[in-house]
PDB file of C-alpha atoms in Angstrom:
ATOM      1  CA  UNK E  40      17.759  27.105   0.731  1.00 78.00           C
ATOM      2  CA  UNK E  41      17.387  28.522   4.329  1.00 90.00           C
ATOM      3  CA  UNK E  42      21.014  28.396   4.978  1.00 93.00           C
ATOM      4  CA  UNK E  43      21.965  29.884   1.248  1.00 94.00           C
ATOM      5  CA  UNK E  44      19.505  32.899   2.263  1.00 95.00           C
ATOM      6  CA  UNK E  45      20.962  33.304   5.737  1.00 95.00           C
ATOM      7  CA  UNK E  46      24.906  33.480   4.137  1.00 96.00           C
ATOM      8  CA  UNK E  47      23.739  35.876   1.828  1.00 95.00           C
ATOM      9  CA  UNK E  48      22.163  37.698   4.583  1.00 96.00           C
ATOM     10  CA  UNK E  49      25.691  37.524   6.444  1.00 96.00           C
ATOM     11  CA  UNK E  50      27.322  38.769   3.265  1.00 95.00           C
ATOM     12  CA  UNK E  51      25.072  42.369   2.783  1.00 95.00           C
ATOM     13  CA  UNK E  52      25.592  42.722   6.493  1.00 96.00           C
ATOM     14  CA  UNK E  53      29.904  42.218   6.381  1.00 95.00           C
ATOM     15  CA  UNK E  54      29.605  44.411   3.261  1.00 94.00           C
ATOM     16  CA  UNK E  55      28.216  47.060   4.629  1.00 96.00           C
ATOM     17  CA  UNK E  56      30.356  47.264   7.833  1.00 96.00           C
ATOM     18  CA  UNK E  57      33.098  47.235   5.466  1.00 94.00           C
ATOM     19  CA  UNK E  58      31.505  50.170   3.452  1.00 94.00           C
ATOM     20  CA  UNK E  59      31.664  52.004   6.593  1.00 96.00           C
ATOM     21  CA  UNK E  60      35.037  50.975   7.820  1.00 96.00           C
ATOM     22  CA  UNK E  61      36.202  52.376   4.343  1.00 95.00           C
ATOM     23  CA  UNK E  62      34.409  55.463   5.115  1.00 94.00           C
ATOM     24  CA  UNK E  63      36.185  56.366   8.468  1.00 95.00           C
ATOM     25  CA  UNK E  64      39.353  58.972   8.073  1.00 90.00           C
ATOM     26  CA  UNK E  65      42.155  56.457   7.566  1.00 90.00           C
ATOM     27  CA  UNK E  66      40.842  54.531   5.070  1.00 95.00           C
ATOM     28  CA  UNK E  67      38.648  57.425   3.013  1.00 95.00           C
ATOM     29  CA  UNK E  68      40.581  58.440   0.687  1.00 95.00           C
ATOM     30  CA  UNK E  69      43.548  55.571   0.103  1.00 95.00           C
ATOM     31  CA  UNK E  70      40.493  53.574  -0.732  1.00 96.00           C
ATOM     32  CA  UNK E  71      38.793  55.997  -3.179  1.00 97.00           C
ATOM     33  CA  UNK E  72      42.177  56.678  -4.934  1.00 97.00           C
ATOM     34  CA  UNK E  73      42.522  52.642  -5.645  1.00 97.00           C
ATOM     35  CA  UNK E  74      38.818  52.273  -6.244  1.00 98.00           C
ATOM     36  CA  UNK E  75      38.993  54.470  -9.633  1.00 98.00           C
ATOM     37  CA  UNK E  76      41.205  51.791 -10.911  1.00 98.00           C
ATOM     38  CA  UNK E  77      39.344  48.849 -13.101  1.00 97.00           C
ATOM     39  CA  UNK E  78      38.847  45.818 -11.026  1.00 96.00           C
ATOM     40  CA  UNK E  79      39.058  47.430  -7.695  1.00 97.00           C
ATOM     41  CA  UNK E  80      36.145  48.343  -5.585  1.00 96.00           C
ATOM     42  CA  UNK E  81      35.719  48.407  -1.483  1.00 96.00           C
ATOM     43  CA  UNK E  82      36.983  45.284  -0.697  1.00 96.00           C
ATOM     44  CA  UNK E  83      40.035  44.774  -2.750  1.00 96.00           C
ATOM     45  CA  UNK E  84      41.082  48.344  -1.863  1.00 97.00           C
ATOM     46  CA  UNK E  85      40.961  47.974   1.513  1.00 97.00           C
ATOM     47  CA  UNK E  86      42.948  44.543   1.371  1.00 96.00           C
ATOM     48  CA  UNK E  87      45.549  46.603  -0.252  1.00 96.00           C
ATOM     49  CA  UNK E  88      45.364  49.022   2.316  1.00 95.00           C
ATOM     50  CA  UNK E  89      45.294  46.758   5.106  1.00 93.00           C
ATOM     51  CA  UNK E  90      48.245  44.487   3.880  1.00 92.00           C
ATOM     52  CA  UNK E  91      50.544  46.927   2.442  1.00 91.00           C
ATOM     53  CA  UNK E  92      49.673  49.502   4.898  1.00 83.00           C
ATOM     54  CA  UNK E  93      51.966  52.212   3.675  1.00 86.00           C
ATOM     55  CA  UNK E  94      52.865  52.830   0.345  1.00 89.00           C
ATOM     56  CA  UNK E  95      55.017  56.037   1.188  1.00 88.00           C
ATOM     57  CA  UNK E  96      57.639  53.299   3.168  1.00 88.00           C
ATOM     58  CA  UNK E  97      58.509  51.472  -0.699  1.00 89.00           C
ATOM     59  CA  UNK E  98      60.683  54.206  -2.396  1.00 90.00           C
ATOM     60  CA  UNK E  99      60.388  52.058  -5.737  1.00 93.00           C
ATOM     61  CA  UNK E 100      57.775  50.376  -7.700  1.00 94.00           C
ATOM     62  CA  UNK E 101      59.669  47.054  -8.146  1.00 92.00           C
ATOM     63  CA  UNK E 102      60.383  47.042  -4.204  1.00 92.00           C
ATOM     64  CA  UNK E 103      56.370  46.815  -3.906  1.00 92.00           C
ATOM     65  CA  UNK E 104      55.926  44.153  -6.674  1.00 92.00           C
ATOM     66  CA  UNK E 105      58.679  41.629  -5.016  1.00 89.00           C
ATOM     67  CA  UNK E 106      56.775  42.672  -1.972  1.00 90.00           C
ATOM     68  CA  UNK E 107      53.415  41.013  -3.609  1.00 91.00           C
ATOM     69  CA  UNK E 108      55.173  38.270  -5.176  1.00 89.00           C
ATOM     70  CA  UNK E 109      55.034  39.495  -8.559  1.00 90.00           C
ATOM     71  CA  UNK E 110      57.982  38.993  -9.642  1.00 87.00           C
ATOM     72  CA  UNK E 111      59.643  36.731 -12.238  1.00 81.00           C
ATOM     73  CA  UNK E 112      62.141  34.076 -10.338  1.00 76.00           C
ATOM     74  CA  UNK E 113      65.825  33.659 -11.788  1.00 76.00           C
ATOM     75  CA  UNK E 114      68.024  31.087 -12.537  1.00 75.00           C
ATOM     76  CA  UNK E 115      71.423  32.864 -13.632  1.00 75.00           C
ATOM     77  CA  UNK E 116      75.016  31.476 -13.779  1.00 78.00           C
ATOM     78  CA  UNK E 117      77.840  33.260 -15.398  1.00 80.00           C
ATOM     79  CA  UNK E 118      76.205  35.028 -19.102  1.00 82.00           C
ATOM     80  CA  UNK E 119      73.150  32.860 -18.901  1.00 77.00           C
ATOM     81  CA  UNK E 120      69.767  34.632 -17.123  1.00 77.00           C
ATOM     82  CA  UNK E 121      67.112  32.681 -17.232  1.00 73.00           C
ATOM     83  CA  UNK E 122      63.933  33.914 -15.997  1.00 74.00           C
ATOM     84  CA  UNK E 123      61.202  31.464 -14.081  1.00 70.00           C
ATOM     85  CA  UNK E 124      57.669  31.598 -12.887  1.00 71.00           C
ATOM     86  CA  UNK E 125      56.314  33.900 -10.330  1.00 73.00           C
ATOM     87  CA  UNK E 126      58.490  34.118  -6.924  1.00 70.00           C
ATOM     88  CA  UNK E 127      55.117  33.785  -4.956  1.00 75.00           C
ATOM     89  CA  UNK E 128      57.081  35.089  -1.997  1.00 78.00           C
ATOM     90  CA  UNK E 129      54.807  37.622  -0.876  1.00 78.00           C
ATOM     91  CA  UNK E 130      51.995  39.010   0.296  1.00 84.00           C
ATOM     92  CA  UNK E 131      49.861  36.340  -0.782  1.00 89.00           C
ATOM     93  CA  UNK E 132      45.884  38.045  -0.282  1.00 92.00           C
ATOM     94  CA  UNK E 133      47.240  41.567  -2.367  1.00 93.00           C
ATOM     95  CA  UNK E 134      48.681  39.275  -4.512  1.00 93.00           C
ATOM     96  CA  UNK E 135      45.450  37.258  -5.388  1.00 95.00           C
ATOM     97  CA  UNK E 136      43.468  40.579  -5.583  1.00 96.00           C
ATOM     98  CA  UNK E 137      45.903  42.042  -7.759  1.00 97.00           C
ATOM     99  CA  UNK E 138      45.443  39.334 -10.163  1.00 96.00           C
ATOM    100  CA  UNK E 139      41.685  39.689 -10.214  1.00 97.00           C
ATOM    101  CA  UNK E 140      41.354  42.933 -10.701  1.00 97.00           C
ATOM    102  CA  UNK E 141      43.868  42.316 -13.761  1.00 97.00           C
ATOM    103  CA  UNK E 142      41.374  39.982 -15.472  1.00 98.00           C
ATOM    104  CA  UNK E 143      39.400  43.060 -16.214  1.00 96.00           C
ATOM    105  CA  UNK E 144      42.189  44.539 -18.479  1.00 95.00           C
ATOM    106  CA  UNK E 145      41.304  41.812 -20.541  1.00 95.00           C
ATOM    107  CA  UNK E 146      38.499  44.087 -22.151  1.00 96.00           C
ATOM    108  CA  UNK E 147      38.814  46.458 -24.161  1.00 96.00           C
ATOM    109  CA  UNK E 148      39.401  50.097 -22.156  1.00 96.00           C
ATOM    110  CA  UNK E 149      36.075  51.935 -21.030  1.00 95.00           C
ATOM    111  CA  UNK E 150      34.772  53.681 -18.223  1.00 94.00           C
ATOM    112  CA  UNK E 151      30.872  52.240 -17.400  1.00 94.00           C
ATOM    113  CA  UNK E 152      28.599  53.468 -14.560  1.00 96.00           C
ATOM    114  CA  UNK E 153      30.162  51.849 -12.032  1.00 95.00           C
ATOM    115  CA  UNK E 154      33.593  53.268 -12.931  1.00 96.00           C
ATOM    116  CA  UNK E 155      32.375  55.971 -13.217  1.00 96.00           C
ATOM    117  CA  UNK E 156      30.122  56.438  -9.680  1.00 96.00           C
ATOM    118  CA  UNK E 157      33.542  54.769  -7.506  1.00 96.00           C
ATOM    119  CA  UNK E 158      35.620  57.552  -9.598  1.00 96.00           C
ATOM    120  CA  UNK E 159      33.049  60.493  -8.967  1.00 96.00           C
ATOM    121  CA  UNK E 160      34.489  63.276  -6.731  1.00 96.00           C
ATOM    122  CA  UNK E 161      37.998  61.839  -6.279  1.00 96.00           C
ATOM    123  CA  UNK E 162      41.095  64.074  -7.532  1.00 96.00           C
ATOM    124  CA  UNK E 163      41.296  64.290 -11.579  1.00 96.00           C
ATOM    125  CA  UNK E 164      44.918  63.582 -10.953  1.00 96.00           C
ATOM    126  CA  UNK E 165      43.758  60.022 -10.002  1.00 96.00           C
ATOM    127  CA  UNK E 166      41.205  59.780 -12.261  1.00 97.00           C
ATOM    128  CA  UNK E 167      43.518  60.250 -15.288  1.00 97.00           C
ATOM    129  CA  UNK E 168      46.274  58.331 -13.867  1.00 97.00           C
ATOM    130  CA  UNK E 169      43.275  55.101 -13.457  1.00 97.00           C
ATOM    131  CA  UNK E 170      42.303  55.547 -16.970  1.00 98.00           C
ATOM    132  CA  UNK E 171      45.934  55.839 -18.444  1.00 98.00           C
ATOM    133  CA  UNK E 172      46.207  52.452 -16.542  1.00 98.00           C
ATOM    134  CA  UNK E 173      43.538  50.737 -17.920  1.00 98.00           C
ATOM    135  CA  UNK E 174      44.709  51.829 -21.431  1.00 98.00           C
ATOM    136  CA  UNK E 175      48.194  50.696 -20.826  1.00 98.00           C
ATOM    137  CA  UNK E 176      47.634  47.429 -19.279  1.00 98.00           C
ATOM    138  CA  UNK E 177      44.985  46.503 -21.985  1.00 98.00           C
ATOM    139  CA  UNK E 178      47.593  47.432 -24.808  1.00 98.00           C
ATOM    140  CA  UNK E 179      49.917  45.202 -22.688  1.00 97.00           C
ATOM    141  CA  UNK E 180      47.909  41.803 -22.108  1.00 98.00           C
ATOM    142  CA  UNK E 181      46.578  42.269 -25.888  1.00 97.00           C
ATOM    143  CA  UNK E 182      50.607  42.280 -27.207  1.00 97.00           C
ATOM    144  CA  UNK E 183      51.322  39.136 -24.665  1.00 96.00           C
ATOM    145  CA  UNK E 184      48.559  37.606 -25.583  1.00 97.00           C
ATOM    146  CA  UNK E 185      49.462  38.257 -29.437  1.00 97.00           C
ATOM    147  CA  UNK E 186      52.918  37.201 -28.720  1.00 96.00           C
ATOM    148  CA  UNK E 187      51.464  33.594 -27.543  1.00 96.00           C
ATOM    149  CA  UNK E 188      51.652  34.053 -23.813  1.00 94.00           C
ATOM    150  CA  UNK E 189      48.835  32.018 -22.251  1.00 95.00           C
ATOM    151  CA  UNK E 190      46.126  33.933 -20.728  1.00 96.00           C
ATOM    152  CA  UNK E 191      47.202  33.385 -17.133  1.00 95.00           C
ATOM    153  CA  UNK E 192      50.388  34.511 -17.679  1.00 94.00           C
ATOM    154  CA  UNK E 193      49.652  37.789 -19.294  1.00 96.00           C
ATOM    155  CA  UNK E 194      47.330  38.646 -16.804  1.00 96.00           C
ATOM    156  CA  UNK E 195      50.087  37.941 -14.032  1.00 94.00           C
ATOM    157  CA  UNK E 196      52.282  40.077 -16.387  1.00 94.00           C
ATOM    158  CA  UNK E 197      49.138  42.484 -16.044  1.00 97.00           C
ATOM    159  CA  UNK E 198      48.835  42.163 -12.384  1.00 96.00           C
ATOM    160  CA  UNK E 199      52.079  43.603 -11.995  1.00 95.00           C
ATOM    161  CA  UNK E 200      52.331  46.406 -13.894  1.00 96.00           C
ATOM    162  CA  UNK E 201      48.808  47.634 -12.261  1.00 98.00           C
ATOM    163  CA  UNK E 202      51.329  47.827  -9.115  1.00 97.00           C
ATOM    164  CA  UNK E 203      53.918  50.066 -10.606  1.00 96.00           C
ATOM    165  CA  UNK E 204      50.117  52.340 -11.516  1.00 97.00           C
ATOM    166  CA  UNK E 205      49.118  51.976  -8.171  1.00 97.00           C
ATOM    167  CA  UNK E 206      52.186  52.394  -6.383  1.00 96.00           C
ATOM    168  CA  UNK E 207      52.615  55.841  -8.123  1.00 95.00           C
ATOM    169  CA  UNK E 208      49.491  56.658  -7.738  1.00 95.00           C
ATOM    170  CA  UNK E 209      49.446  56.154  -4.400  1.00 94.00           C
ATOM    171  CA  UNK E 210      52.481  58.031  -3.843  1.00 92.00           C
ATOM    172  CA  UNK E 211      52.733  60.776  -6.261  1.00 81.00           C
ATOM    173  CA  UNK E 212      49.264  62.107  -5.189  1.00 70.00           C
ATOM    174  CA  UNK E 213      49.610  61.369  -1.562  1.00 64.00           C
ATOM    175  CA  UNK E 214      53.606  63.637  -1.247  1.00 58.00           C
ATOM    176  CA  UNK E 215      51.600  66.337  -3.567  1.00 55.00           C
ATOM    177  CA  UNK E 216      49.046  66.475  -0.887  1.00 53.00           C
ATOM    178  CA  UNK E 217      50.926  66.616   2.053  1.00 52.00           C
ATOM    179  CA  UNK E 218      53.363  69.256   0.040  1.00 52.00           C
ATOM    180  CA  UNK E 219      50.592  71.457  -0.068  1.00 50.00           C
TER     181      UNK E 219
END
């Protein structure tokens, strides 16, 4: 029990260094922005952050999602495509967090307190752009689901489309700002 009490200990100390980290100027806002998106809070946004560093440098959505590893592999000769698991070639800790915070699209679309508190004072712009997310990507995983994709596939499916949301969120916001 003592050393269960002590890790948990560790634990509420790392988070709250990382709760200030994500506080400090370069991290501030990035992090808010991706913490109004379902299944995001401190930690996976500042993973994202950290691994993908600059979402300005990826002038396309799908350039980002190969980037993660979330895209389909191909097996193509002549007229035949045929299209494969996962690449996997990526990024491998976005990747994972990407695909957790997908699970949550697995439930119906609604914004509870915690949502809501991570979403208070950031940009409505953002805030919109979160909640047209979590619409779409429910709508999504409920049609491959309906379609008889298993579960872990559809959320993969998921997982990727969040980064097309993300990606333009994070760049459509962030070239608005700097415009200004």
């Amino acid at each position: 029990m003592f050393a269960l009490e002590k890790a948990l200990a560790r634990q509420a100390e790392l988070d709250k260094e990382l709760e200030a980290l994500a506080a400090t100027v370069p991290y501030r806002k990035p992090v808010g922005w991706l913490r109004c998106f379902r299944g995001i809070d401190t930690l996976s946004a500042m993973i994202l952050v950290a691994e993908v560093i600059d979402f300005q440098r990826v002038r396309r959505p799908r350039e980002l999602m190969a980037y993660l590893g979330l895209v389909p592999s191909e097996y193509s000769s002549g007229e035949t495509q045929r299209r494969g698991a996962l690449t996997k070639a990526g990024n491998s800790h976005a990747r994972r967090v990407l695909v957790e915070a997908a699970w949550h699209d697995r439930h119906r679309p609604t914004i509870g307190r915690a949502l809501a508190s991570r979403s208070h004072g950031q940009p409505d712009e953002i805030v919109s752009h979160a909640w047209r997310a979590q619409q779409r990507l429910h709508r999504r995983y409920r049609h491959r689901v309906g379609h008889g994709k298993r579960t872990p596939v559809a959320v993969a499916t998921i997982a990727r489309e969040l980064v097309g949301f993300i990606w333009a969120a994070m760049t459509r916001h962030e070239s608005r700002r700097h415009a200004a």
